[in-house]
mmCIF file of C-alpha atoms in Angstrom:
data_model
loop_
_atom_site.group_PDB
_atom_site.id
_atom_site.type_symbol
_atom_site.label_atom_id
_atom_site.label_comp_id
_atom_site.label_asym_id
_atom_site.label_seq_id
_atom_site.Cartn_x
_atom_site.Cartn_y
_atom_site.Cartn_z
ATOM 1 C CA UNK A 1 -1.063 30.099 -10.345
ATOM 2 C CA UNK A 2 1.849 28.439 -8.034
ATOM 3 C CA UNK A 3 4.059 25.642 -9.760
ATOM 4 C CA UNK A 4 4.243 22.112 -7.638
ATOM 5 C CA UNK A 5 7.329 23.177 -6.027
ATOM 6 C CA UNK A 6 5.603 26.094 -4.445
ATOM 7 C CA UNK A 7 3.010 23.889 -2.991
ATOM 8 C CA UNK A 8 1.689 25.042 0.894
ATOM 9 C CA UNK A 9 2.861 21.820 1.965
ATOM 10 C CA UNK A 10 6.115 22.119 1.007
ATOM 11 C CA UNK A 11 7.067 24.140 3.864
ATOM 12 C CA UNK A 12 5.350 22.065 6.680
ATOM 13 C CA UNK A 13 7.063 18.677 4.912
ATOM 14 C CA UNK A 14 10.735 20.890 3.611
ATOM 15 C CA UNK A 15 13.937 18.600 5.007
ATOM 16 C CA UNK A 16 11.716 16.976 7.666
ATOM 17 C CA UNK A 17 10.935 13.930 5.993
ATOM 18 C CA UNK A 18 13.857 11.864 7.490
ATOM 19 C CA UNK A 19 13.408 8.946 9.391
ATOM 20 C CA UNK A 20 15.307 9.128 11.792
ATOM 21 C CA UNK A 21 14.333 12.907 13.096
ATOM 22 C CA UNK A 22 10.615 11.316 12.657
ATOM 23 C CA UNK A 23 11.301 8.579 14.359
ATOM 24 C CA UNK A 24 13.404 10.866 17.465
ATOM 25 C CA UNK A 25 10.393 13.747 17.269
ATOM 26 C CA UNK A 26 7.427 11.199 17.428
ATOM 27 C CA UNK A 27 9.081 9.663 20.648
ATOM 28 C CA UNK A 28 8.793 13.185 22.187
ATOM 29 C CA UNK A 29 5.964 13.764 24.174
ATOM 30 C CA UNK A 30 4.506 16.740 22.789
ATOM 31 C CA UNK A 31 4.218 20.183 24.710
ATOM 32 C CA UNK A 32 2.586 23.473 24.492
ATOM 33 C CA UNK A 33 5.832 25.241 25.053
ATOM 34 C CA UNK A 34 7.118 23.086 21.902
ATOM 35 C CA UNK A 35 8.931 25.341 19.096
ATOM 36 C CA UNK A 36 6.994 25.612 16.274
ATOM 37 C CA UNK A 37 9.339 23.267 14.080
ATOM 38 C CA UNK A 38 8.933 20.627 16.283
ATOM 39 C CA UNK A 39 5.356 20.557 16.333
ATOM 40 C CA UNK A 40 5.741 21.104 12.771
ATOM 41 C CA UNK A 41 7.335 17.546 12.875
ATOM 42 C CA UNK A 42 5.587 15.656 15.112
ATOM 43 C CA UNK A 43 2.502 16.524 12.539
ATOM 44 C CA UNK A 44 4.117 15.066 9.791
ATOM 45 C CA UNK A 45 5.078 12.135 11.382
ATOM 46 C CA UNK A 46 1.780 11.089 12.910
ATOM 47 C CA UNK A 47 -0.501 11.914 9.667
ATOM 48 C CA UNK A 48 -1.671 8.967 8.254
ATOM 49 C CA UNK A 49 -1.062 9.968 4.645
ATOM 50 C CA UNK A 50 2.746 10.986 5.187
ATOM 51 C CA UNK A 51 4.809 9.260 2.260
ATOM 52 C CA UNK A 52 8.077 10.576 3.355
ATOM 53 C CA UNK A 53 8.624 7.168 5.252
ATOM 54 C CA UNK A 54 7.429 2.889 4.881
ATOM 55 C CA UNK A 55 5.467 1.783 7.585
ATOM 56 C CA UNK A 56 4.738 -1.973 8.078
ATOM 57 C CA UNK A 57 0.962 -1.061 9.025
ATOM 58 C CA UNK A 58 0.782 0.657 6.287
ATOM 59 C CA UNK A 59 1.985 -1.802 4.092
ATOM 60 C CA UNK A 60 -0.460 -4.233 4.872
ATOM 61 C CA UNK A 61 -3.499 -2.366 4.830
ATOM 62 C CA UNK A 62 -2.386 -1.292 1.421
ATOM 63 C CA UNK A 63 -1.691 -4.469 0.790
ATOM 64 C CA UNK A 64 -5.500 -5.551 1.993
ATOM 65 C CA UNK A 65 -7.426 -2.921 -0.065
ATOM 66 C CA UNK A 66 -5.096 -4.297 -3.686
ATOM 67 C CA UNK A 67 -6.604 -7.915 -2.719
ATOM 68 C CA UNK A 68 -10.390 -6.639 -2.616
ATOM 69 C CA UNK A 69 -9.207 -4.518 -5.631
ATOM 70 C CA UNK A 70 -8.809 -8.189 -7.581
ATOM 71 C CA UNK A 71 -11.090 -10.217 -6.348
ATOM 72 C CA UNK A 72 -13.930 -7.106 -7.480
ATOM 73 C CA UNK A 73 -11.821 -7.093 -10.940
ATOM 74 C CA UNK A 74 -12.412 -11.022 -10.859
ATOM 75 C CA UNK A 75 -15.859 -10.504 -10.269
ATOM 76 C CA UNK A 76 -16.392 -8.986 -13.176
ATOM 77 C CA UNK A 77 -14.462 -9.888 -15.766
ATOM 78 C CA UNK A 78 -15.509 -11.881 -18.549
ATOM 79 C CA UNK A 79 -16.673 -15.298 -17.663
ATOM 80 C CA UNK A 80 -15.897 -16.610 -20.678
ATOM 81 C CA UNK A 81 -12.384 -15.057 -21.082
ATOM 82 C CA UNK A 82 -10.707 -18.279 -19.329
ATOM 83 C CA UNK A 83 -7.325 -16.880 -20.426
ATOM 84 C CA UNK A 84 -7.684 -13.640 -18.725
ATOM 85 C CA UNK A 85 -9.364 -15.325 -15.713
ATOM 86 C CA UNK A 86 -6.403 -18.069 -15.325
ATOM 87 C CA UNK A 87 -4.019 -14.624 -15.248
ATOM 88 C CA UNK A 88 -5.450 -12.919 -13.075
ATOM 89 C CA UNK A 89 -5.812 -15.188 -10.410
ATOM 90 C CA UNK A 90 -2.453 -16.601 -10.613
ATOM 91 C CA UNK A 91 -0.728 -13.026 -10.209
ATOM 92 C CA UNK A 92 -3.692 -12.763 -7.050
ATOM 93 C CA UNK A 93 -2.746 -15.854 -5.887
ATOM 94 C CA UNK A 94 1.055 -15.389 -5.464
ATOM 95 C CA UNK A 95 -0.035 -11.815 -3.935
ATOM 96 C CA UNK A 96 -1.863 -14.023 -1.530
ATOM 97 C CA UNK A 97 0.594 -16.127 -0.838
ATOM 98 C CA UNK A 98 3.600 -13.750 -0.794
ATOM 99 C CA UNK A 99 2.018 -11.621 1.661
ATOM 100 C CA UNK A 100 0.850 -13.893 4.095
ATOM 101 C CA UNK A 101 4.316 -15.864 4.438
ATOM 102 C CA UNK A 102 6.112 -12.015 4.448
ATOM 103 C CA UNK A 103 3.582 -11.924 7.350
ATOM 104 C CA UNK A 104 4.452 -14.512 9.484
ATOM 105 C CA UNK A 105 8.021 -14.293 8.708
ATOM 106 C CA UNK A 106 8.314 -10.128 9.284
ATOM 107 C CA UNK A 107 5.632 -9.168 11.562
ATOM 108 C CA UNK A 108 3.698 -11.771 13.257
ATOM 109 C CA UNK A 109 6.978 -12.633 15.654
ATOM 110 C CA UNK A 110 7.466 -9.390 16.215
ATOM 111 C CA UNK A 111 3.838 -8.557 17.370
ATOM 112 C CA UNK A 112 4.055 -11.712 19.487
ATOM 113 C CA UNK A 113 6.542 -10.075 21.377
ATOM 114 C CA UNK A 114 5.656 -6.362 21.478
ATOM 115 C CA UNK A 115 1.443 -6.823 21.613
ATOM 116 C CA UNK A 116 -0.703 -6.878 24.259
ATOM 117 C CA UNK A 117 -4.075 -7.364 22.278
ATOM 118 C CA UNK A 118 -5.977 -5.037 19.750
ATOM 119 C CA UNK A 119 -9.366 -4.087 19.827
ATOM 120 C CA UNK A 120 -11.605 -7.459 20.543
ATOM 121 C CA UNK A 121 -8.913 -9.412 21.075
ATOM 122 C CA UNK A 122 -7.959 -11.346 24.329
ATOM 123 C CA UNK A 123 -4.552 -11.106 23.768
ATOM 124 C CA UNK A 124 -1.267 -11.045 21.717
ATOM 125 C CA UNK A 125 -1.350 -14.807 21.258
ATOM 126 C CA UNK A 126 -4.716 -15.300 20.130
ATOM 127 C CA UNK A 127 -4.600 -12.495 18.011
ATOM 128 C CA UNK A 128 -0.989 -13.836 16.199
ATOM 129 C CA UNK A 129 -3.078 -18.598 16.146
ATOM 130 C CA UNK A 130 -5.911 -17.082 15.022
ATOM 131 C CA UNK A 131 -3.784 -15.179 11.725
ATOM 132 C CA UNK A 132 -1.888 -17.966 11.194
ATOM 133 C CA UNK A 133 -5.138 -20.629 11.589
ATOM 134 C CA UNK A 134 -6.924 -18.387 8.623
ATOM 135 C CA UNK A 135 -3.568 -17.891 6.346
ATOM 136 C CA UNK A 136 -3.825 -21.992 6.452
ATOM 137 C CA UNK A 137 -7.720 -21.634 5.381
ATOM 138 C CA UNK A 138 -6.826 -19.015 3.106
ATOM 139 C CA UNK A 139 -3.971 -20.910 1.634
ATOM 140 C CA UNK A 140 -6.770 -24.114 1.150
ATOM 141 C CA UNK A 141 -9.430 -22.469 -0.524
ATOM 142 C CA UNK A 142 -6.396 -21.026 -3.523
ATOM 143 C CA UNK A 143 -5.670 -24.639 -3.308
ATOM 144 C CA UNK A 144 -9.456 -25.388 -4.020
ATOM 145 C CA UNK A 145 -9.176 -22.982 -7.047
ATOM 146 C CA UNK A 146 -5.647 -24.229 -8.658
ATOM 147 C CA UNK A 147 -7.392 -27.850 -8.801
ATOM 148 C CA UNK A 148 -10.699 -26.563 -10.544
ATOM 149 C CA UNK A 149 -11.273 -26.450 -14.001
ATOM 150 C CA UNK A 150 -10.676 -22.355 -14.815
ATOM 151 C CA UNK A 151 -13.848 -20.113 -14.604
ATOM 152 C CA UNK A 152 -15.910 -23.663 -14.111
ATOM 153 C CA UNK A 153 -19.096 -23.725 -11.759
ATOM 154 C CA UNK A 154 -15.999 -25.110 -8.935
ATOM 155 C CA UNK A 155 -13.804 -22.720 -9.867
ATOM 156 C CA UNK A 156 -15.690 -20.171 -8.969
ATOM 157 C CA UNK A 157 -17.062 -21.782 -5.789
ATOM 158 C CA UNK A 158 -13.241 -21.496 -4.689
ATOM 159 C CA UNK A 159 -12.827 -18.083 -5.649
ATOM 160 C CA UNK A 160 -15.775 -17.221 -3.736
ATOM 161 C CA UNK A 161 -14.091 -19.075 -0.567
ATOM 162 C CA UNK A 162 -10.994 -17.517 -1.450
ATOM 163 C CA UNK A 163 -12.328 -13.970 -1.164
ATOM 164 C CA UNK A 164 -14.843 -14.709 2.005
ATOM 165 C CA UNK A 165 -11.757 -16.490 4.142
ATOM 166 C CA UNK A 166 -9.510 -13.762 2.942
ATOM 167 C CA UNK A 167 -12.115 -10.832 3.754
ATOM 168 C CA UNK A 168 -12.562 -12.000 6.946
ATOM 169 C CA UNK A 169 -9.035 -12.322 8.128
ATOM 170 C CA UNK A 170 -8.250 -8.842 6.933
ATOM 171 C CA UNK A 171 -11.239 -7.136 8.552
ATOM 172 C CA UNK A 172 -9.956 -8.714 12.003
ATOM 173 C CA UNK A 173 -6.150 -7.984 11.074
ATOM 174 C CA UNK A 174 -6.425 -4.808 10.413
ATOM 175 C CA UNK A 175 -9.366 -4.138 14.114
ATOM 176 C CA UNK A 176 -6.886 -6.533 15.915
ATOM 177 C CA UNK A 177 -3.116 -7.006 14.705
ATOM 178 C CA UNK A 178 -2.201 -3.625 13.040
ATOM 179 C CA UNK A 179 -3.689 -1.720 15.864
ATOM 180 C CA UNK A 180 -1.835 -3.437 18.811
ATOM 181 C CA UNK A 181 1.152 -2.929 16.441
ATOM 182 C CA UNK A 182 1.002 0.684 15.850
ATOM 183 C CA UNK A 183 -0.392 1.062 20.207
ATOM 184 C CA UNK A 184 3.573 -1.266 20.607
ATOM 185 C CA UNK A 185 5.814 -0.701 17.639
ATOM 186 C CA UNK A 186 7.740 2.859 17.347
ATOM 187 C CA UNK A 187 8.471 3.987 13.620
ATOM 188 C CA UNK A 188 11.836 2.703 13.160
ATOM 189 C CA UNK A 189 11.264 -0.644 13.713
ATOM 190 C CA UNK A 190 7.598 -0.700 11.563
ATOM 191 C CA UNK A 191 9.986 1.221 8.915
ATOM 192 C CA UNK A 192 12.587 -1.488 9.299
ATOM 193 C CA UNK A 193 9.986 -4.535 8.866
ATOM 194 C CA UNK A 194 8.605 -2.729 5.812
ATOM 195 C CA UNK A 195 12.037 -2.706 4.051
ATOM 196 C CA UNK A 196 12.061 -6.537 5.099
ATOM 197 C CA UNK A 197 8.636 -7.435 3.989
ATOM 198 C CA UNK A 198 8.713 -5.406 0.627
ATOM 199 C CA UNK A 199 12.181 -7.135 -0.681
ATOM 200 C CA UNK A 200 10.658 -10.913 0.253
ATOM 201 C CA UNK A 201 7.489 -9.886 -1.975
ATOM 202 C CA UNK A 202 9.967 -8.399 -4.282
ATOM 203 C CA UNK A 203 11.851 -11.471 -5.010
ATOM 204 C CA UNK A 204 9.257 -13.944 -5.047
ATOM 205 C CA UNK A 205 6.637 -12.285 -6.762
ATOM 206 C CA UNK A 206 7.353 -13.893 -10.214
ATOM 207 C CA UNK A 207 6.900 -17.008 -9.898
ATOM 208 C CA UNK A 208 5.328 -17.376 -6.468
ATOM 209 C CA UNK A 209 6.179 -19.540 -3.682
ATOM 210 C CA UNK A 210 5.095 -22.532 -2.448
ATOM 211 C CA UNK A 211 2.290 -22.362 -0.066
ATOM 212 C CA UNK A 212 3.464 -24.192 3.686
ATOM 213 C CA UNK A 213 0.457 -24.420 6.352
ATOM 214 C CA UNK A 214 1.895 -23.812 9.375
ATOM 215 C CA UNK A 215 0.699 -25.402 13.154
ATOM 216 C CA UNK A 216 -0.550 -22.342 14.897
ATOM 217 C CA UNK A 217 0.342 -23.832 18.131
ATOM 218 C CA UNK A 218 4.284 -24.986 17.279
ATOM 219 C CA UNK A 219 3.873 -21.375 15.392
ATOM 220 C CA UNK A 220 3.590 -19.828 18.708
ATOM 221 C CA UNK A 221 6.249 -21.965 21.065
ATOM 222 C CA UNK A 222 8.781 -21.469 18.263
ATOM 223 C CA UNK A 223 8.128 -17.886 17.999
ATOM 224 C CA UNK A 224 7.549 -17.219 21.377
ATOM 225 C CA UNK A 225 10.964 -18.233 22.623
ATOM 226 C CA UNK A 226 12.839 -16.772 19.614
#
């Protein structure tokens, strides 16, 4: 029986999980004449499940799954446990706002400068402006949850509205924005943005941040010129 150290992928990954090396190799064009080690490193860099480096598009996608999971937990939570519902919602609300603010600080400015419009978006300005509008709609629903009595009909209605707005936003973001950025941003930039994004979230996760709506058109104008 083989030990964890004898895993068959060990020879593939080996000592090649160096972000700088991976970025360099991934930017080179593949050719049949490429040495085996070079082709192997390109395979690792291109693998969706690659764990050796952080990527802002993968971080955002992972957090989308976490948000979906937490909404599902709320739906299955005992309705009479208002203390538990309140605690779970508070945790989710913090994640929703820090995630949105982190995207507006780090991801969307870079997308605006590099993207061309992914999926069914007309252009990068449209997909970015839509995202800022969506964040405002999510913030509005989150505020209405906070204004209602936990566990009441009004509270659940606002939670459902937040779920709908967030689900619509995530689907569009995954189809347009993340696709666009993967096509036009290199691995080194995606790694650097992931570090900044996760650092911001870690610094604000305990108490959250004050939600602030953004004017989409003003946001675009401000970041196009920066």
